[in-house]
């Protein structure tokens, strides 16, 4: 199922051209590629919430500190966890009620394979971006448990 991505306002390209930017850099393909990466990040966030076992507690409503304590996550995971939750708030999948976050309905299934395939079909030069996002998501659980920092976990895998 192709992702639904609205084209940018055509006036954008006029403004960019007037500023000296060519359509070799800013064009419809580049726009679609970036939007597909953005959708992929959202679907990774959905997948991570499920992998971290947060969907159940979030259905009842929980604050970041509650989730850290209940799930046994490291205190240093507070900011990445808040980012994850805020990403879902921005997408309308999670609501913030004071300091608590709540899932108003079950999360939609993550379509990572489909989005990655569509993104690479649109522009294969995005392959390193998808690879980096996948690696970052793969180490999220270790970071949550305090077994490693995000940088250390990610770059040890690369080295």
mmCIF file with all atom_site columns, C-alpha atoms in Angstrom:
data_model
loop_
_atom_site.group_PDB
_atom_site.id
_atom_site.type_symbol
_atom_site.label_atom_id
_atom_site.label_alt_id
_atom_site.label_comp_id
_atom_site.label_asym_id
_atom_site.label_entity_id
_atom_site.label_seq_id
_atom_site.pdbx_PDB_ins_code
_atom_site.Cartn_x
_atom_site.Cartn_y
_atom_site.Cartn_z
_atom_site.occupancy
_atom_site.B_iso_or_equiv
_atom_site.pdbx_formal_charge
_atom_site.auth_seq_id
_atom_site.auth_comp_id
_atom_site.auth_asym_id
_atom_site.auth_atom_id
_atom_site.pdbx_PDB_model_num
ATOM 1   C CA . UNK A 1 1   ? 0.000  0.000  0.000  1.00 0.00 ? 1   UNK A CA 1
ATOM 2   C CA . UNK A 1 2   ? 1.660  3.251  -1.098 1.00 0.00 ? 2   UNK A CA 1
ATOM 3   C CA . UNK A 1 3   ? 2.069  5.960  1.505  1.00 0.00 ? 3   UNK A CA 1
ATOM 4   C CA . UNK A 1 4   ? -0.106 9.021  1.066  1.00 0.00 ? 4   UNK A CA 1
ATOM 5   C CA . UNK A 1 5   ? 2.163  12.030 0.818  1.00 0.00 ? 5   UNK A CA 1
ATOM 6   C CA . UNK A 1 6   ? 0.913  15.424 -0.225 1.00 0.00 ? 6   UNK A CA 1
ATOM 7   C CA . UNK A 1 7   ? 3.181  17.305 -2.601 1.00 0.00 ? 7   UNK A CA 1
ATOM 8   C CA . UNK A 1 8   ? 4.648  20.530 -1.259 1.00 0.00 ? 8   UNK A CA 1
ATOM 9   C CA . UNK A 1 9   ? 3.160  23.856 -2.200 1.00 0.00 ? 9   UNK A CA 1
ATOM 10  C CA . UNK A 1 10  ? 4.545  24.513 -5.714 1.00 0.00 ? 10  UNK A CA 1
ATOM 11  C CA . UNK A 1 11  ? 5.478  28.052 -4.655 1.00 0.00 ? 11  UNK A CA 1
ATOM 12  C CA . UNK A 1 12  ? 8.187  26.471 -2.501 1.00 0.00 ? 12  UNK A CA 1
ATOM 13  C CA . UNK A 1 13  ? 10.242 25.573 -5.571 1.00 0.00 ? 13  UNK A CA 1
ATOM 14  C CA . UNK A 1 14  ? 9.955  29.136 -6.894 1.00 0.00 ? 14  UNK A CA 1
ATOM 15  C CA . UNK A 1 15  ? 11.262 30.525 -3.596 1.00 0.00 ? 15  UNK A CA 1
ATOM 16  C CA . UNK A 1 16  ? 14.111 27.997 -3.544 1.00 0.00 ? 16  UNK A CA 1
ATOM 17  C CA . UNK A 1 17  ? 15.032 28.763 -7.165 1.00 0.00 ? 17  UNK A CA 1
ATOM 18  C CA . UNK A 1 18  ? 15.054 32.498 -6.421 1.00 0.00 ? 18  UNK A CA 1
ATOM 19  C CA . UNK A 1 19  ? 17.421 31.768 -3.520 1.00 0.00 ? 19  UNK A CA 1
ATOM 20  C CA . UNK A 1 20  ? 19.770 29.954 -5.903 1.00 0.00 ? 20  UNK A CA 1
ATOM 21  C CA . UNK A 1 21  ? 18.868 26.345 -5.110 1.00 0.00 ? 21  UNK A CA 1
ATOM 22  C CA . UNK A 1 22  ? 18.498 24.081 -8.108 1.00 0.00 ? 22  UNK A CA 1
ATOM 23  C CA . UNK A 1 23  ? 15.875 21.426 -8.558 1.00 0.00 ? 23  UNK A CA 1
ATOM 24  C CA . UNK A 1 24  ? 18.713 18.885 -8.518 1.00 0.00 ? 24  UNK A CA 1
ATOM 25  C CA . UNK A 1 25  ? 18.606 19.210 -4.731 1.00 0.00 ? 25  UNK A CA 1
ATOM 26  C CA . UNK A 1 26  ? 15.026 20.227 -3.932 1.00 0.00 ? 26  UNK A CA 1
ATOM 27  C CA . UNK A 1 27  ? 12.492 18.402 -6.066 1.00 0.00 ? 27  UNK A CA 1
ATOM 28  C CA . UNK A 1 28  ? 9.399  16.222 -5.801 1.00 0.00 ? 28  UNK A CA 1
ATOM 29  C CA . UNK A 1 29  ? 11.433 12.998 -5.471 1.00 0.00 ? 29  UNK A CA 1
ATOM 30  C CA . UNK A 1 30  ? 13.537 14.441 -2.653 1.00 0.00 ? 30  UNK A CA 1
ATOM 31  C CA . UNK A 1 31  ? 10.389 15.684 -0.906 1.00 0.00 ? 31  UNK A CA 1
ATOM 32  C CA . UNK A 1 32  ? 8.731  12.268 -1.160 1.00 0.00 ? 32  UNK A CA 1
ATOM 33  C CA . UNK A 1 33  ? 11.915 10.544 0.039  1.00 0.00 ? 33  UNK A CA 1
ATOM 34  C CA . UNK A 1 34  ? 12.121 12.771 3.122  1.00 0.00 ? 34  UNK A CA 1
ATOM 35  C CA . UNK A 1 35  ? 8.437  12.308 3.915  1.00 0.00 ? 35  UNK A CA 1
ATOM 36  C CA . UNK A 1 36  ? 8.788  8.528  3.628  1.00 0.00 ? 36  UNK A CA 1
ATOM 37  C CA . UNK A 1 37  ? 11.702 8.625  6.080  1.00 0.00 ? 37  UNK A CA 1
ATOM 38  C CA . UNK A 1 38  ? 9.547  10.691 8.443  1.00 0.00 ? 38  UNK A CA 1
ATOM 39  C CA . UNK A 1 39  ? 6.740  8.122  8.211  1.00 0.00 ? 39  UNK A CA 1
ATOM 40  C CA . UNK A 1 40  ? 9.285  5.354  8.781  1.00 0.00 ? 40  UNK A CA 1
ATOM 41  C CA . UNK A 1 41  ? 10.439 7.092  11.982 1.00 0.00 ? 41  UNK A CA 1
ATOM 42  C CA . UNK A 1 42  ? 6.833  7.282  13.182 1.00 0.00 ? 42  UNK A CA 1
ATOM 43  C CA . UNK A 1 43  ? 6.326  3.584  12.494 1.00 0.00 ? 43  UNK A CA 1
ATOM 44  C CA . UNK A 1 44  ? 9.592  2.809  14.307 1.00 0.00 ? 44  UNK A CA 1
ATOM 45  C CA . UNK A 1 45  ? 8.238  4.739  17.298 1.00 0.00 ? 45  UNK A CA 1
ATOM 46  C CA . UNK A 1 46  ? 5.054  2.641  17.230 1.00 0.00 ? 46  UNK A CA 1
ATOM 47  C CA . UNK A 1 47  ? 7.124  -0.535 16.986 1.00 0.00 ? 47  UNK A CA 1
ATOM 48  C CA . UNK A 1 48  ? 9.399  0.545  19.851 1.00 0.00 ? 48  UNK A CA 1
ATOM 49  C CA . UNK A 1 49  ? 6.460  1.309  22.155 1.00 0.00 ? 49  UNK A CA 1
ATOM 50  C CA . UNK A 1 50  ? 5.236  -2.240 21.596 1.00 0.00 ? 50  UNK A CA 1
ATOM 51  C CA . UNK A 1 51  ? 8.695  -3.831 21.913 1.00 0.00 ? 51  UNK A CA 1
ATOM 52  C CA . UNK A 1 52  ? 9.326  -1.964 25.166 1.00 0.00 ? 52  UNK A CA 1
ATOM 53  C CA . UNK A 1 53  ? 5.994  -3.177 26.538 1.00 0.00 ? 53  UNK A CA 1
ATOM 54  C CA . UNK A 1 54  ? 4.588  0.324  26.900 1.00 0.00 ? 54  UNK A CA 1
ATOM 55  C CA . UNK A 1 55  ? 1.314  -0.103 25.045 1.00 0.00 ? 55  UNK A CA 1
ATOM 56  C CA . UNK A 1 56  ? -0.444 -1.787 27.998 1.00 0.00 ? 56  UNK A CA 1
ATOM 57  C CA . UNK A 1 57  ? 0.521  0.803  30.624 1.00 0.00 ? 57  UNK A CA 1
ATOM 58  C CA . UNK A 1 58  ? -0.129 3.649  28.183 1.00 0.00 ? 58  UNK A CA 1
ATOM 59  C CA . UNK A 1 59  ? -3.657 2.363  27.554 1.00 0.00 ? 59  UNK A CA 1
ATOM 60  C CA . UNK A 1 60  ? -4.318 3.174  31.219 1.00 0.00 ? 60  UNK A CA 1
ATOM 61  C CA . UNK A 1 61  ? -2.268 6.392  31.210 1.00 0.00 ? 61  UNK A CA 1
ATOM 62  C CA . UNK A 1 62  ? 1.192  6.814  32.703 1.00 0.00 ? 62  UNK A CA 1
ATOM 63  C CA . UNK A 1 63  ? 3.779  9.511  33.220 1.00 0.00 ? 63  UNK A CA 1
ATOM 64  C CA . UNK A 1 64  ? 7.391  9.167  32.100 1.00 0.00 ? 64  UNK A CA 1
ATOM 65  C CA . UNK A 1 65  ? 8.629  8.567  35.654 1.00 0.00 ? 65  UNK A CA 1
ATOM 66  C CA . UNK A 1 66  ? 5.929  5.927  36.206 1.00 0.00 ? 66  UNK A CA 1
ATOM 67  C CA . UNK A 1 67  ? 6.977  4.106  33.045 1.00 0.00 ? 67  UNK A CA 1
ATOM 68  C CA . UNK A 1 68  ? 10.657 4.272  34.002 1.00 0.00 ? 68  UNK A CA 1
ATOM 69  C CA . UNK A 1 69  ? 9.928  2.782  37.408 1.00 0.00 ? 69  UNK A CA 1
ATOM 70  C CA . UNK A 1 70  ? 7.340  0.176  36.348 1.00 0.00 ? 70  UNK A CA 1
ATOM 71  C CA . UNK A 1 71  ? 9.332  -1.104 33.381 1.00 0.00 ? 71  UNK A CA 1
ATOM 72  C CA . UNK A 1 72  ? 12.667 -1.004 35.226 1.00 0.00 ? 72  UNK A CA 1
ATOM 73  C CA . UNK A 1 73  ? 14.199 1.446  32.776 1.00 0.00 ? 73  UNK A CA 1
ATOM 74  C CA . UNK A 1 74  ? 17.327 3.425  33.619 1.00 0.00 ? 74  UNK A CA 1
ATOM 75  C CA . UNK A 1 75  ? 16.924 7.029  34.750 1.00 0.00 ? 75  UNK A CA 1
ATOM 76  C CA . UNK A 1 76  ? 19.117 8.067  31.808 1.00 0.00 ? 76  UNK A CA 1
ATOM 77  C CA . UNK A 1 77  ? 16.395 6.799  29.474 1.00 0.00 ? 77  UNK A CA 1
ATOM 78  C CA . UNK A 1 78  ? 14.045 9.604  30.571 1.00 0.00 ? 78  UNK A CA 1
ATOM 79  C CA . UNK A 1 79  ? 14.769 11.921 27.614 1.00 0.00 ? 79  UNK A CA 1
ATOM 80  C CA . UNK A 1 80  ? 14.682 9.235  24.886 1.00 0.00 ? 80  UNK A CA 1
ATOM 81  C CA . UNK A 1 81  ? 11.437 7.897  26.378 1.00 0.00 ? 81  UNK A CA 1
ATOM 82  C CA . UNK A 1 82  ? 9.907  11.371 26.469 1.00 0.00 ? 82  UNK A CA 1
ATOM 83  C CA . UNK A 1 83  ? 10.953 11.919 22.831 1.00 0.00 ? 83  UNK A CA 1
ATOM 84  C CA . UNK A 1 84  ? 9.338  8.616  21.850 1.00 0.00 ? 84  UNK A CA 1
ATOM 85  C CA . UNK A 1 85  ? 6.079  9.527  23.575 1.00 0.00 ? 85  UNK A CA 1
ATOM 86  C CA . UNK A 1 86  ? 6.057  13.085 22.243 1.00 0.00 ? 86  UNK A CA 1
ATOM 87  C CA . UNK A 1 87  ? 6.575  11.761 18.704 1.00 0.00 ? 87  UNK A CA 1
ATOM 88  C CA . UNK A 1 88  ? 3.369  9.761  19.103 1.00 0.00 ? 88  UNK A CA 1
ATOM 89  C CA . UNK A 1 89  ? 1.586  12.801 20.584 1.00 0.00 ? 89  UNK A CA 1
ATOM 90  C CA . UNK A 1 90  ? 2.619  14.863 17.539 1.00 0.00 ? 90  UNK A CA 1
ATOM 91  C CA . UNK A 1 91  ? 1.139  12.183 15.269 1.00 0.00 ? 91  UNK A CA 1
ATOM 92  C CA . UNK A 1 92  ? -2.145 12.135 17.197 1.00 0.00 ? 92  UNK A CA 1
ATOM 93  C CA . UNK A 1 93  ? -1.627 8.543  18.364 1.00 0.00 ? 93  UNK A CA 1
ATOM 94  C CA . UNK A 1 94  ? -1.067 9.388  22.033 1.00 0.00 ? 94  UNK A CA 1
ATOM 95  C CA . UNK A 1 95  ? -2.578 12.124 24.204 1.00 0.00 ? 95  UNK A CA 1
ATOM 96  C CA . UNK A 1 96  ? -0.845 14.039 26.959 1.00 0.00 ? 96  UNK A CA 1
ATOM 97  C CA . UNK A 1 97  ? -2.932 14.677 30.071 1.00 0.00 ? 97  UNK A CA 1
ATOM 98  C CA . UNK A 1 98  ? -0.858 16.789 32.449 1.00 0.00 ? 98  UNK A CA 1
ATOM 99  C CA . UNK A 1 99  ? 2.281  14.721 33.067 1.00 0.00 ? 99  UNK A CA 1
ATOM 100 C CA . UNK A 1 100 ? 0.630  11.489 31.912 1.00 0.00 ? 100 UNK A CA 1
ATOM 101 C CA . UNK A 1 101 ? 0.408  10.004 28.441 1.00 0.00 ? 101 UNK A CA 1
ATOM 102 C CA . UNK A 1 102 ? -2.515 7.846  27.329 1.00 0.00 ? 102 UNK A CA 1
ATOM 103 C CA . UNK A 1 103 ? -3.328 5.771  24.270 1.00 0.00 ? 103 UNK A CA 1
ATOM 104 C CA . UNK A 1 104 ? -6.898 6.666  23.290 1.00 0.00 ? 104 UNK A CA 1
ATOM 105 C CA . UNK A 1 105 ? -7.045 3.586  21.041 1.00 0.00 ? 105 UNK A CA 1
ATOM 106 C CA . UNK A 1 106 ? -4.701 0.725  20.142 1.00 0.00 ? 106 UNK A CA 1
ATOM 107 C CA . UNK A 1 107 ? -1.720 1.698  18.039 1.00 0.00 ? 107 UNK A CA 1
ATOM 108 C CA . UNK A 1 108 ? -1.919 0.912  14.326 1.00 0.00 ? 108 UNK A CA 1
ATOM 109 C CA . UNK A 1 109 ? 0.364  -1.841 13.087 1.00 0.00 ? 109 UNK A CA 1
ATOM 110 C CA . UNK A 1 110 ? 3.835  -0.672 12.105 1.00 0.00 ? 110 UNK A CA 1
ATOM 111 C CA . UNK A 1 111 ? 4.454  -0.966 8.357  1.00 0.00 ? 111 UNK A CA 1
ATOM 112 C CA . UNK A 1 112 ? 8.244  -0.835 8.469  1.00 0.00 ? 112 UNK A CA 1
ATOM 113 C CA . UNK A 1 113 ? 8.943  -3.262 5.630  1.00 0.00 ? 113 UNK A CA 1
ATOM 114 C CA . UNK A 1 114 ? 6.493  -1.572 3.288  1.00 0.00 ? 114 UNK A CA 1
ATOM 115 C CA . UNK A 1 115 ? 7.703  1.953  4.059  1.00 0.00 ? 115 UNK A CA 1
ATOM 116 C CA . UNK A 1 116 ? 11.366 1.002  3.738  1.00 0.00 ? 116 UNK A CA 1
ATOM 117 C CA . UNK A 1 117 ? 10.682 -0.705 0.399  1.00 0.00 ? 117 UNK A CA 1
ATOM 118 C CA . UNK A 1 118 ? 8.717  2.290  -0.878 1.00 0.00 ? 118 UNK A CA 1
ATOM 119 C CA . UNK A 1 119 ? 11.361 4.724  0.348  1.00 0.00 ? 119 UNK A CA 1
ATOM 120 C CA . UNK A 1 120 ? 14.199 2.856  -1.343 1.00 0.00 ? 120 UNK A CA 1
ATOM 121 C CA . UNK A 1 121 ? 12.171 2.500  -4.545 1.00 0.00 ? 121 UNK A CA 1
ATOM 122 C CA . UNK A 1 122 ? 11.663 6.278  -4.501 1.00 0.00 ? 122 UNK A CA 1
ATOM 123 C CA . UNK A 1 123 ? 15.347 7.031  -3.924 1.00 0.00 ? 123 UNK A CA 1
ATOM 124 C CA . UNK A 1 124 ? 17.957 4.326  -3.228 1.00 0.00 ? 124 UNK A CA 1
ATOM 125 C CA . UNK A 1 125 ? 20.375 6.942  -1.892 1.00 0.00 ? 125 UNK A CA 1
ATOM 126 C CA . UNK A 1 126 ? 18.350 6.908  1.351  1.00 0.00 ? 126 UNK A CA 1
ATOM 127 C CA . UNK A 1 127 ? 19.595 3.374  2.172  1.00 0.00 ? 127 UNK A CA 1
ATOM 128 C CA . UNK A 1 128 ? 22.141 4.620  4.769  1.00 0.00 ? 128 UNK A CA 1
ATOM 129 C CA . UNK A 1 129 ? 19.400 6.638  6.480  1.00 0.00 ? 129 UNK A CA 1
ATOM 130 C CA . UNK A 1 130 ? 17.168 3.588  6.840  1.00 0.00 ? 130 UNK A CA 1
ATOM 131 C CA . UNK A 1 131 ? 20.127 1.491  8.010  1.00 0.00 ? 131 UNK A CA 1
ATOM 132 C CA . UNK A 1 132 ? 21.025 4.032  10.702 1.00 0.00 ? 132 UNK A CA 1
ATOM 133 C CA . UNK A 1 133 ? 17.417 4.266  11.887 1.00 0.00 ? 133 UNK A CA 1
ATOM 134 C CA . UNK A 1 134 ? 17.191 0.472  12.077 1.00 0.00 ? 134 UNK A CA 1
ATOM 135 C CA . UNK A 1 135 ? 20.427 0.255  14.058 1.00 0.00 ? 135 UNK A CA 1
ATOM 136 C CA . UNK A 1 136 ? 19.268 2.952  16.473 1.00 0.00 ? 136 UNK A CA 1
ATOM 137 C CA . UNK A 1 137 ? 15.963 1.151  17.015 1.00 0.00 ? 137 UNK A CA 1
ATOM 138 C CA . UNK A 1 138 ? 17.779 -2.158 17.529 1.00 0.00 ? 138 UNK A CA 1
ATOM 139 C CA . UNK A 1 139 ? 19.730 -0.787 20.516 1.00 0.00 ? 139 UNK A CA 1
ATOM 140 C CA . UNK A 1 140 ? 16.826 1.096  22.122 1.00 0.00 ? 140 UNK A CA 1
ATOM 141 C CA . UNK A 1 141 ? 15.994 -1.749 24.548 1.00 0.00 ? 141 UNK A CA 1
ATOM 142 C CA . UNK A 1 142 ? 19.593 -1.947 25.780 1.00 0.00 ? 142 UNK A CA 1
ATOM 143 C CA . UNK A 1 143 ? 19.655 1.797  26.306 1.00 0.00 ? 143 UNK A CA 1
ATOM 144 C CA . UNK A 1 144 ? 16.311 1.640  28.143 1.00 0.00 ? 144 UNK A CA 1
ATOM 145 C CA . UNK A 1 145 ? 17.699 -0.967 30.539 1.00 0.00 ? 145 UNK A CA 1
ATOM 146 C CA . UNK A 1 146 ? 20.841 1.108  31.122 1.00 0.00 ? 146 UNK A CA 1
ATOM 147 C CA . UNK A 1 147 ? 23.152 -1.502 29.611 1.00 0.00 ? 147 UNK A CA 1
ATOM 148 C CA . UNK A 1 148 ? 24.729 1.076  27.300 1.00 0.00 ? 148 UNK A CA 1
ATOM 149 C CA . UNK A 1 149 ? 24.443 4.671  26.195 1.00 0.00 ? 149 UNK A CA 1
ATOM 150 C CA . UNK A 1 150 ? 22.842 5.223  22.824 1.00 0.00 ? 150 UNK A CA 1
ATOM 151 C CA . UNK A 1 151 ? 26.095 6.400  21.287 1.00 0.00 ? 151 UNK A CA 1
ATOM 152 C CA . UNK A 1 152 ? 28.119 3.535  22.695 1.00 0.00 ? 152 UNK A CA 1
ATOM 153 C CA . UNK A 1 153 ? 25.587 0.873  21.703 1.00 0.00 ? 153 UNK A CA 1
ATOM 154 C CA . UNK A 1 154 ? 25.199 2.273  18.214 1.00 0.00 ? 154 UNK A CA 1
ATOM 155 C CA . UNK A 1 155 ? 28.816 2.942  17.390 1.00 0.00 ? 155 UNK A CA 1
ATOM 156 C CA . UNK A 1 156 ? 30.186 -0.260 18.926 1.00 0.00 ? 156 UNK A CA 1
ATOM 157 C CA . UNK A 1 157 ? 28.023 -2.131 16.419 1.00 0.00 ? 157 UNK A CA 1
ATOM 158 C CA . UNK A 1 158 ? 29.513 -0.101 13.587 1.00 0.00 ? 158 UNK A CA 1
ATOM 159 C CA . UNK A 1 159 ? 33.142 -0.447 14.685 1.00 0.00 ? 159 UNK A CA 1
#
